[in-house]
CSV table of N, CA, C and O in Angstrom, one decimal:
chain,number,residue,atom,x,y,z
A,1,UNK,N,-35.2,87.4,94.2
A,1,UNK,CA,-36.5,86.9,93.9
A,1,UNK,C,-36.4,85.3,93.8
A,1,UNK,O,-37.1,84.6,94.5
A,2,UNK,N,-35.4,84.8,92.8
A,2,UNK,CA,-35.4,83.7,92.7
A,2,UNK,C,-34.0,83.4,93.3
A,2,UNK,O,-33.0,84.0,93.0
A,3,UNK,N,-34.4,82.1,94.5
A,3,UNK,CA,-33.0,81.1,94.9
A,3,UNK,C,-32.5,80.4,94.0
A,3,UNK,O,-33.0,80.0,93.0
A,4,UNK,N,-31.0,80.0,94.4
A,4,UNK,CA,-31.1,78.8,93.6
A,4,UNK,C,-31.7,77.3,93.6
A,4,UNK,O,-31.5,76.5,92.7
A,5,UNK,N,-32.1,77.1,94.5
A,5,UNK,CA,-33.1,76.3,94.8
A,5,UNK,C,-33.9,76.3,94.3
A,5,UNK,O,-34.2,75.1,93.8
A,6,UNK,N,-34.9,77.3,94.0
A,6,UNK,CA,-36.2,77.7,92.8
A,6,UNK,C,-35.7,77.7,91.7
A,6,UNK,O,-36.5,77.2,90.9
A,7,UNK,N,-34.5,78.2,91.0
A,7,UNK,CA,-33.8,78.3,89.9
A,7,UNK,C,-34.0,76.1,89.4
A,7,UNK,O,-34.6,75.6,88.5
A,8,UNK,N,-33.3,75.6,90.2
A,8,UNK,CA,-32.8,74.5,90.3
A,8,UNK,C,-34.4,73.4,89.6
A,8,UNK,O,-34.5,72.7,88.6
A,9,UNK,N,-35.2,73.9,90.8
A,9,UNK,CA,-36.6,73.2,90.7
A,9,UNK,C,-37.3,73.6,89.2
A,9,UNK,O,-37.9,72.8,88.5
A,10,UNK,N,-37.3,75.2,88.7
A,10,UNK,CA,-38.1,75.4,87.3
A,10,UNK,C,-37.3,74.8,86.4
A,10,UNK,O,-37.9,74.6,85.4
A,11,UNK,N,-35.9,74.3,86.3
A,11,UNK,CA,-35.3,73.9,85.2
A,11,UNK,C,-35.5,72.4,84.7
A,11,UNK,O,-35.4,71.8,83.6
A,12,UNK,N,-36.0,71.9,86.5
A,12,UNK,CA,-36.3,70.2,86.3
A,12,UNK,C,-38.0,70.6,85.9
A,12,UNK,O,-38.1,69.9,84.9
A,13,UNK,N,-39.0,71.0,86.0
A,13,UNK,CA,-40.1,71.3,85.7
A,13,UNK,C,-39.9,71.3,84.3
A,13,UNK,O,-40.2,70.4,83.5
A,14,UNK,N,-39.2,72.5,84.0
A,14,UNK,CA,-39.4,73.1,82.4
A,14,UNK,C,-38.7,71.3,81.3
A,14,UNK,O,-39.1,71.0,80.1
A,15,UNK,N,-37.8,70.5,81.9
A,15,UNK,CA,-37.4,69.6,81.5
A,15,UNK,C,-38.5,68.4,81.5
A,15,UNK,O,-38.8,67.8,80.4
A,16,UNK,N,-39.2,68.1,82.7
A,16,UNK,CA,-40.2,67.3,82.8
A,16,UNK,C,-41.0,67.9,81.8
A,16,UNK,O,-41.0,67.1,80.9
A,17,UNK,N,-41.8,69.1,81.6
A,17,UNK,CA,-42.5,69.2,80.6
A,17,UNK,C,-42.0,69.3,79.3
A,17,UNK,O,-42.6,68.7,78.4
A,18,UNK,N,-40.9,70.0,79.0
A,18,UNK,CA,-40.5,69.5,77.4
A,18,UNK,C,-40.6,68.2,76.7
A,18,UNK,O,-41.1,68.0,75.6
A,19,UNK,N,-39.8,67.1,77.8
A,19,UNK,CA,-39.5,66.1,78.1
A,19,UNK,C,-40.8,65.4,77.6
A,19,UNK,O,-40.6,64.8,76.6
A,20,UNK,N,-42.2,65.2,78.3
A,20,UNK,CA,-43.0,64.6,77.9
A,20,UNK,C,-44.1,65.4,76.8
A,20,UNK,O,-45.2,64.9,76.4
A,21,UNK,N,-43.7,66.7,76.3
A,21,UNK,CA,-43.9,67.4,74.7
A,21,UNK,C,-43.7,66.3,73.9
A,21,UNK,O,-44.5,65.7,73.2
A,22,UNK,N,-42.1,66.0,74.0
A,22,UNK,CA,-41.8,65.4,72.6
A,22,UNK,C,-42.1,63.7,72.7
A,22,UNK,O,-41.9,63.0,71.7
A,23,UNK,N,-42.5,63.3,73.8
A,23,UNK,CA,-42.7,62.3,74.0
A,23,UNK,C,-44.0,61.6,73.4
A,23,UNK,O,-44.2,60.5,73.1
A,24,UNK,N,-45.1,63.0,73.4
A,24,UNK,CA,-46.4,62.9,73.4
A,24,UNK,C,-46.9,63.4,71.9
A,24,UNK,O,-48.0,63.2,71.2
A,25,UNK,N,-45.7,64.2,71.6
A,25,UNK,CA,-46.0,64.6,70.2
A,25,UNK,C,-44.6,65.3,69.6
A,25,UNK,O,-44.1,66.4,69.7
A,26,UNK,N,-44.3,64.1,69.2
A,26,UNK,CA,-42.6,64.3,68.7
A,26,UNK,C,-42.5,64.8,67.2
A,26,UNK,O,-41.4,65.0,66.8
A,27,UNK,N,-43.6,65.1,66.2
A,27,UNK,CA,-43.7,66.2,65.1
A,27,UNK,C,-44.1,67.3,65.5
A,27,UNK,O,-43.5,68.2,64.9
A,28,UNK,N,-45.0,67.8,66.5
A,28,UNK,CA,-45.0,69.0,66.7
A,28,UNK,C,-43.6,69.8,67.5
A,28,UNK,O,-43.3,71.0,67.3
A,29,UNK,N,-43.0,68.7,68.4
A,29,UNK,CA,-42.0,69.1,68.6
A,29,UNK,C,-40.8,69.5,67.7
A,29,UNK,O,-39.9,70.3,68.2
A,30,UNK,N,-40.8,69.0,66.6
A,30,UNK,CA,-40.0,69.3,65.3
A,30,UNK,C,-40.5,70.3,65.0
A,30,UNK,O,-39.8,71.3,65.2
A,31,UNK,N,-41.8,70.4,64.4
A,31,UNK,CA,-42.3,71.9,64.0
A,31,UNK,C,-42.0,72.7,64.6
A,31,UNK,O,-41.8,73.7,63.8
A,32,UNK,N,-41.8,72.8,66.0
A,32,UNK,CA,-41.2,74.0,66.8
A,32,UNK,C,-39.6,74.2,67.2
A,32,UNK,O,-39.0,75.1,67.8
A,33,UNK,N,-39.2,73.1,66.7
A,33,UNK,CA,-37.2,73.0,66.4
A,33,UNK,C,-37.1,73.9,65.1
A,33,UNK,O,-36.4,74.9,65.0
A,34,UNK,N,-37.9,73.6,64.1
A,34,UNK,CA,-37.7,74.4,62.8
A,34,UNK,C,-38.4,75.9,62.8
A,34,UNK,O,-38.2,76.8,62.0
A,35,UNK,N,-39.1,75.9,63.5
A,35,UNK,CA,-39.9,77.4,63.9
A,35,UNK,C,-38.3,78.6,64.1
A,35,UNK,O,-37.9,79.7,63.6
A,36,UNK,N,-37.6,77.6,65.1
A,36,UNK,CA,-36.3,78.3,65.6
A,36,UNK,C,-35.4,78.4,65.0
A,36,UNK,O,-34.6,79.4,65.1
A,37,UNK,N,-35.1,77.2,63.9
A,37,UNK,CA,-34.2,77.2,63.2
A,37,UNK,C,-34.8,78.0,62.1
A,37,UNK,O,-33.9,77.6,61.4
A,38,UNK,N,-35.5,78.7,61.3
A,38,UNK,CA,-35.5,79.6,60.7
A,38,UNK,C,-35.4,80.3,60.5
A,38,UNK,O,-35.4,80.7,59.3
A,39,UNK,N,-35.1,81.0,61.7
A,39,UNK,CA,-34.3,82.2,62.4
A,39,UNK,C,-33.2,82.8,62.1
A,39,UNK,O,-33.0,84.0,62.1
A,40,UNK,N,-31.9,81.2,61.5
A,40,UNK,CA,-31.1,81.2,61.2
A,40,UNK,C,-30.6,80.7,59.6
A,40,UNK,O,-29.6,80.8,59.0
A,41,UNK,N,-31.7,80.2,59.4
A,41,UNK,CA,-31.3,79.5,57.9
A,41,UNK,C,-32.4,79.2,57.0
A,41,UNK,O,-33.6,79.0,57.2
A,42,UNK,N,-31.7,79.2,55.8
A,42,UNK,CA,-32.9,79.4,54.6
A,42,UNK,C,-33.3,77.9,54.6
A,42,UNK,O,-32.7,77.0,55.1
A,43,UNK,N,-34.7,77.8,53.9
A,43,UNK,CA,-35.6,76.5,53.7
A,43,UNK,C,-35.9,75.2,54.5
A,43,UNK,O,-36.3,74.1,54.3
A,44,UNK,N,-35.5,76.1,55.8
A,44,UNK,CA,-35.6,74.7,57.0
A,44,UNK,C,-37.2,74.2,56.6
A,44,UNK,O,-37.5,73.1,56.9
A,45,UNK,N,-38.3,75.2,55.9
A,45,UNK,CA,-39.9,74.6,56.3
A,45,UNK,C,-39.5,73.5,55.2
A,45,UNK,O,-40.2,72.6,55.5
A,46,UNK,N,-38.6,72.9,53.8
A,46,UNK,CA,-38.5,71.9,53.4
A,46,UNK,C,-37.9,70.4,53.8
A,46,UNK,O,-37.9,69.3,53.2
A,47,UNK,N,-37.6,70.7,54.8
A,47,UNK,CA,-37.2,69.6,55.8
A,47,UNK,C,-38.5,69.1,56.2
A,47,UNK,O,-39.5,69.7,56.5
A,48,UNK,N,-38.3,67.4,55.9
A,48,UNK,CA,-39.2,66.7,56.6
A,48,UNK,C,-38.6,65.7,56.9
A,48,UNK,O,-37.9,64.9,56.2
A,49,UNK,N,-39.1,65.6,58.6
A,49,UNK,CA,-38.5,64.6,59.8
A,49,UNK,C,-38.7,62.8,59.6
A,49,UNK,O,-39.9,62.4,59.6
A,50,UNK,N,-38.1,62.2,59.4
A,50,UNK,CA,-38.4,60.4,58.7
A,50,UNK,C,-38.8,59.8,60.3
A,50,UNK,O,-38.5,60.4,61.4
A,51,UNK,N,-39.3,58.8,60.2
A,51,UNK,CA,-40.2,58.0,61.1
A,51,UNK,C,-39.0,57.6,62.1
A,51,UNK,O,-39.1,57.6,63.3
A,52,UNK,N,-38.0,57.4,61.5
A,52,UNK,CA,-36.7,57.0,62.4
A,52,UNK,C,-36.0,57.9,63.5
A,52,UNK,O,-35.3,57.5,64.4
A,53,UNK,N,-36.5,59.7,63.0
A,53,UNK,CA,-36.1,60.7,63.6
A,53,UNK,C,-37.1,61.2,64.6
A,53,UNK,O,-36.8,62.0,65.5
A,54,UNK,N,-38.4,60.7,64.3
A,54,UNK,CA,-39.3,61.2,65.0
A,54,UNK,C,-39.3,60.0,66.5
A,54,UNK,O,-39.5,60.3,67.7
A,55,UNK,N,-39.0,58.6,66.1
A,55,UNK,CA,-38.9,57.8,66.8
A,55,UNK,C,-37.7,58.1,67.8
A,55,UNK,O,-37.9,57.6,69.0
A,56,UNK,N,-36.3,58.8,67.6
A,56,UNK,CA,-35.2,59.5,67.9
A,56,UNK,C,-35.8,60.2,69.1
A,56,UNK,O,-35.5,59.9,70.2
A,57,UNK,N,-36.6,61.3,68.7
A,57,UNK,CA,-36.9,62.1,69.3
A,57,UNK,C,-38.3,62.3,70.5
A,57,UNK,O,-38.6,63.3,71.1
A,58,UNK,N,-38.9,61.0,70.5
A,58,UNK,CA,-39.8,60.6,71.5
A,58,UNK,C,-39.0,59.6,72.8
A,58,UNK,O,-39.3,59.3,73.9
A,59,UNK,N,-37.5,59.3,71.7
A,59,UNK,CA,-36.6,58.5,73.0
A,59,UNK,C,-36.1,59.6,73.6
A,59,UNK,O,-36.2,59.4,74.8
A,60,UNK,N,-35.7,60.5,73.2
A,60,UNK,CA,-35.3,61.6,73.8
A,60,UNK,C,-35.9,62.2,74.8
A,60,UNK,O,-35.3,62.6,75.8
A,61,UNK,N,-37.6,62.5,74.7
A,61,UNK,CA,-38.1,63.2,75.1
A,61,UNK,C,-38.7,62.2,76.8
A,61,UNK,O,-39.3,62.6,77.8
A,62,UNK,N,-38.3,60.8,76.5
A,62,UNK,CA,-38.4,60.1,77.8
A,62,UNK,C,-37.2,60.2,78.7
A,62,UNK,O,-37.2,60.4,79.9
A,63,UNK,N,-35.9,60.0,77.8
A,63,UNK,CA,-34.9,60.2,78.9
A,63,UNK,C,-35.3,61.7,79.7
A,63,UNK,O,-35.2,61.8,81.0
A,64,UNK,N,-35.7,62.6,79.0
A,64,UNK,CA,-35.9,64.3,79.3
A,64,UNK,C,-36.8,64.2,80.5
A,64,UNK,O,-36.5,64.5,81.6
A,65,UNK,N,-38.0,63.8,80.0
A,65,UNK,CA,-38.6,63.9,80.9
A,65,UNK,C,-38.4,62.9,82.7
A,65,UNK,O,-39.0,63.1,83.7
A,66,UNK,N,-37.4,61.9,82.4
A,66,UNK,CA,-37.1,61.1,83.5
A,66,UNK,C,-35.9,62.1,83.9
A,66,UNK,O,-36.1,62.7,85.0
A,67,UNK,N,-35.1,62.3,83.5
A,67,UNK,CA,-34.0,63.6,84.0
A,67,UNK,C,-35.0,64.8,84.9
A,67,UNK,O,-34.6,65.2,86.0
A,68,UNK,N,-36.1,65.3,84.5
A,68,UNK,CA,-36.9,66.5,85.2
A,68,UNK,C,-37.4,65.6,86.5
A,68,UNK,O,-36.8,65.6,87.6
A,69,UNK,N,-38.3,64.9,86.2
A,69,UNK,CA,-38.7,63.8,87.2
A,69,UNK,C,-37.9,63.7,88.3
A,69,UNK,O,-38.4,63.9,89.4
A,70,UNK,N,-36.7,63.3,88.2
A,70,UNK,CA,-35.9,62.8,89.2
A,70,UNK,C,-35.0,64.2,90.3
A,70,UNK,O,-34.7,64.3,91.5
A,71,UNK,N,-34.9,65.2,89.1
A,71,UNK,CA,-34.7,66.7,89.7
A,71,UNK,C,-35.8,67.1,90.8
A,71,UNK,O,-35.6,67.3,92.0
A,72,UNK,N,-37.2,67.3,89.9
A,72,UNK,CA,-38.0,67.6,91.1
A,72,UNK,C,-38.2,66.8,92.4
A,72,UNK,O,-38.5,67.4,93.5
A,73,UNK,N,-38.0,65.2,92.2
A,73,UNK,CA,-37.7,64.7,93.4
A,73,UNK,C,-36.4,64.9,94.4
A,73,UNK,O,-36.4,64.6,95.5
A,74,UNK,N,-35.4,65.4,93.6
A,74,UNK,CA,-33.8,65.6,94.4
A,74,UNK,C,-34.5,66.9,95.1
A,74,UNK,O,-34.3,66.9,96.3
A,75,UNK,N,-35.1,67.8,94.6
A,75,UNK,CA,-35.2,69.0,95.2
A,75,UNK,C,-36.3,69.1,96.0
A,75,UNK,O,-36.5,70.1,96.7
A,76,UNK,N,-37.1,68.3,96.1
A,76,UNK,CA,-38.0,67.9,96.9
A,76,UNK,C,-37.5,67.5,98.4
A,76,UNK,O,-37.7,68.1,99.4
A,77,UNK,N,-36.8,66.3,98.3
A,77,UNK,CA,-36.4,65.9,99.3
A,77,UNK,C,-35.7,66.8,99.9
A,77,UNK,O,-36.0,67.0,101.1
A,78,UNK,N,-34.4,67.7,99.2
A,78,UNK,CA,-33.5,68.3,99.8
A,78,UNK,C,-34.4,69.6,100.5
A,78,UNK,O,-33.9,69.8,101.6
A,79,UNK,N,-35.4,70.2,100.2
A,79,UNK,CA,-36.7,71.4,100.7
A,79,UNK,C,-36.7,70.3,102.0
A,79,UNK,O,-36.5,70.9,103.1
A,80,UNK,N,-37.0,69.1,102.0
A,80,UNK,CA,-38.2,68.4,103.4
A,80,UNK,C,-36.9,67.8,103.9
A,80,UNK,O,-37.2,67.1,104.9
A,81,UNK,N,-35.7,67.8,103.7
A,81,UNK,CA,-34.4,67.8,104.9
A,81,UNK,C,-33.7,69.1,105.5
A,81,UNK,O,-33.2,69.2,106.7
A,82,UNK,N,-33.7,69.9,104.6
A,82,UNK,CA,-33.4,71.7,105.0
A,82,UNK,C,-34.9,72.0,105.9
A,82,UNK,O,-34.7,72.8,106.8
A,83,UNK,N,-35.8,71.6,105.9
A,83,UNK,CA,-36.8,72.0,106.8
A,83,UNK,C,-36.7,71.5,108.0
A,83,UNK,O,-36.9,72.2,108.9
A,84,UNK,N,-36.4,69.8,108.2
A,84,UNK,CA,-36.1,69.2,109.5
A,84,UNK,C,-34.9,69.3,110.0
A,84,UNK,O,-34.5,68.5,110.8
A,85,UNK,N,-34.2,70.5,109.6
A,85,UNK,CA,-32.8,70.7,110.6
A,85,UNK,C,-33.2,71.9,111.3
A,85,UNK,O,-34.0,72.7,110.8
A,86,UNK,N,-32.7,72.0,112.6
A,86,UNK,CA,-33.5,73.0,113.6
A,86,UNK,C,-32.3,74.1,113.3
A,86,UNK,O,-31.1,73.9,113.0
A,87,UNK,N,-32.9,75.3,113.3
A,87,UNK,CA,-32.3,76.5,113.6
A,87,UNK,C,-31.2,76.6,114.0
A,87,UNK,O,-31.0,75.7,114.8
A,88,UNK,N,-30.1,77.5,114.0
A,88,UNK,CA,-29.3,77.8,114.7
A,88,UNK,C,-29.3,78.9,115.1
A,88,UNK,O,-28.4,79.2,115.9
């Protein structure tokens, strides 16, 4: 079903979009780090994220999303050069 090629391209997508999540809203994206981490441990909803952490995590979420960015373009190009090689 899935290539790795398709594998390759949803992981830079799913990265581009997380990527500009936390970029765009870097407390909700904590809210949903602690959604997960509750999972595992008591009183994570007492945690609250300091302006320095949220700031942390919007830098993050640019490098992320320039990491997806540049994937979908690697895999782009590599699709429109495997298409211009003639059959064998």
């Amino acid at each position: 079903m899935f290539g790795r090629t398709n594998c390759r391209t949803l992981g830079a997508v799913w990265a581009l979009v997380q990527g500009l999540f936390a970029l765009v809203a870097p407390r909700r994206s904590v809210e949903v780090t602690k959604r997960l981490l509750e999972l595992n441990y008591e009183n994570v909803d007492e945690l609250e994220p300091r302006p320095a952490y949220l700031r942390q995590v919007r830098a993050l979420g640019i490098g992320l999303a320039a990491a997806g960015l540049a994937g979908v373009a690697m895999e782009a190009v590599a699709d429109r050069q495997t298409d211009d090689e003639p059959d064998e």
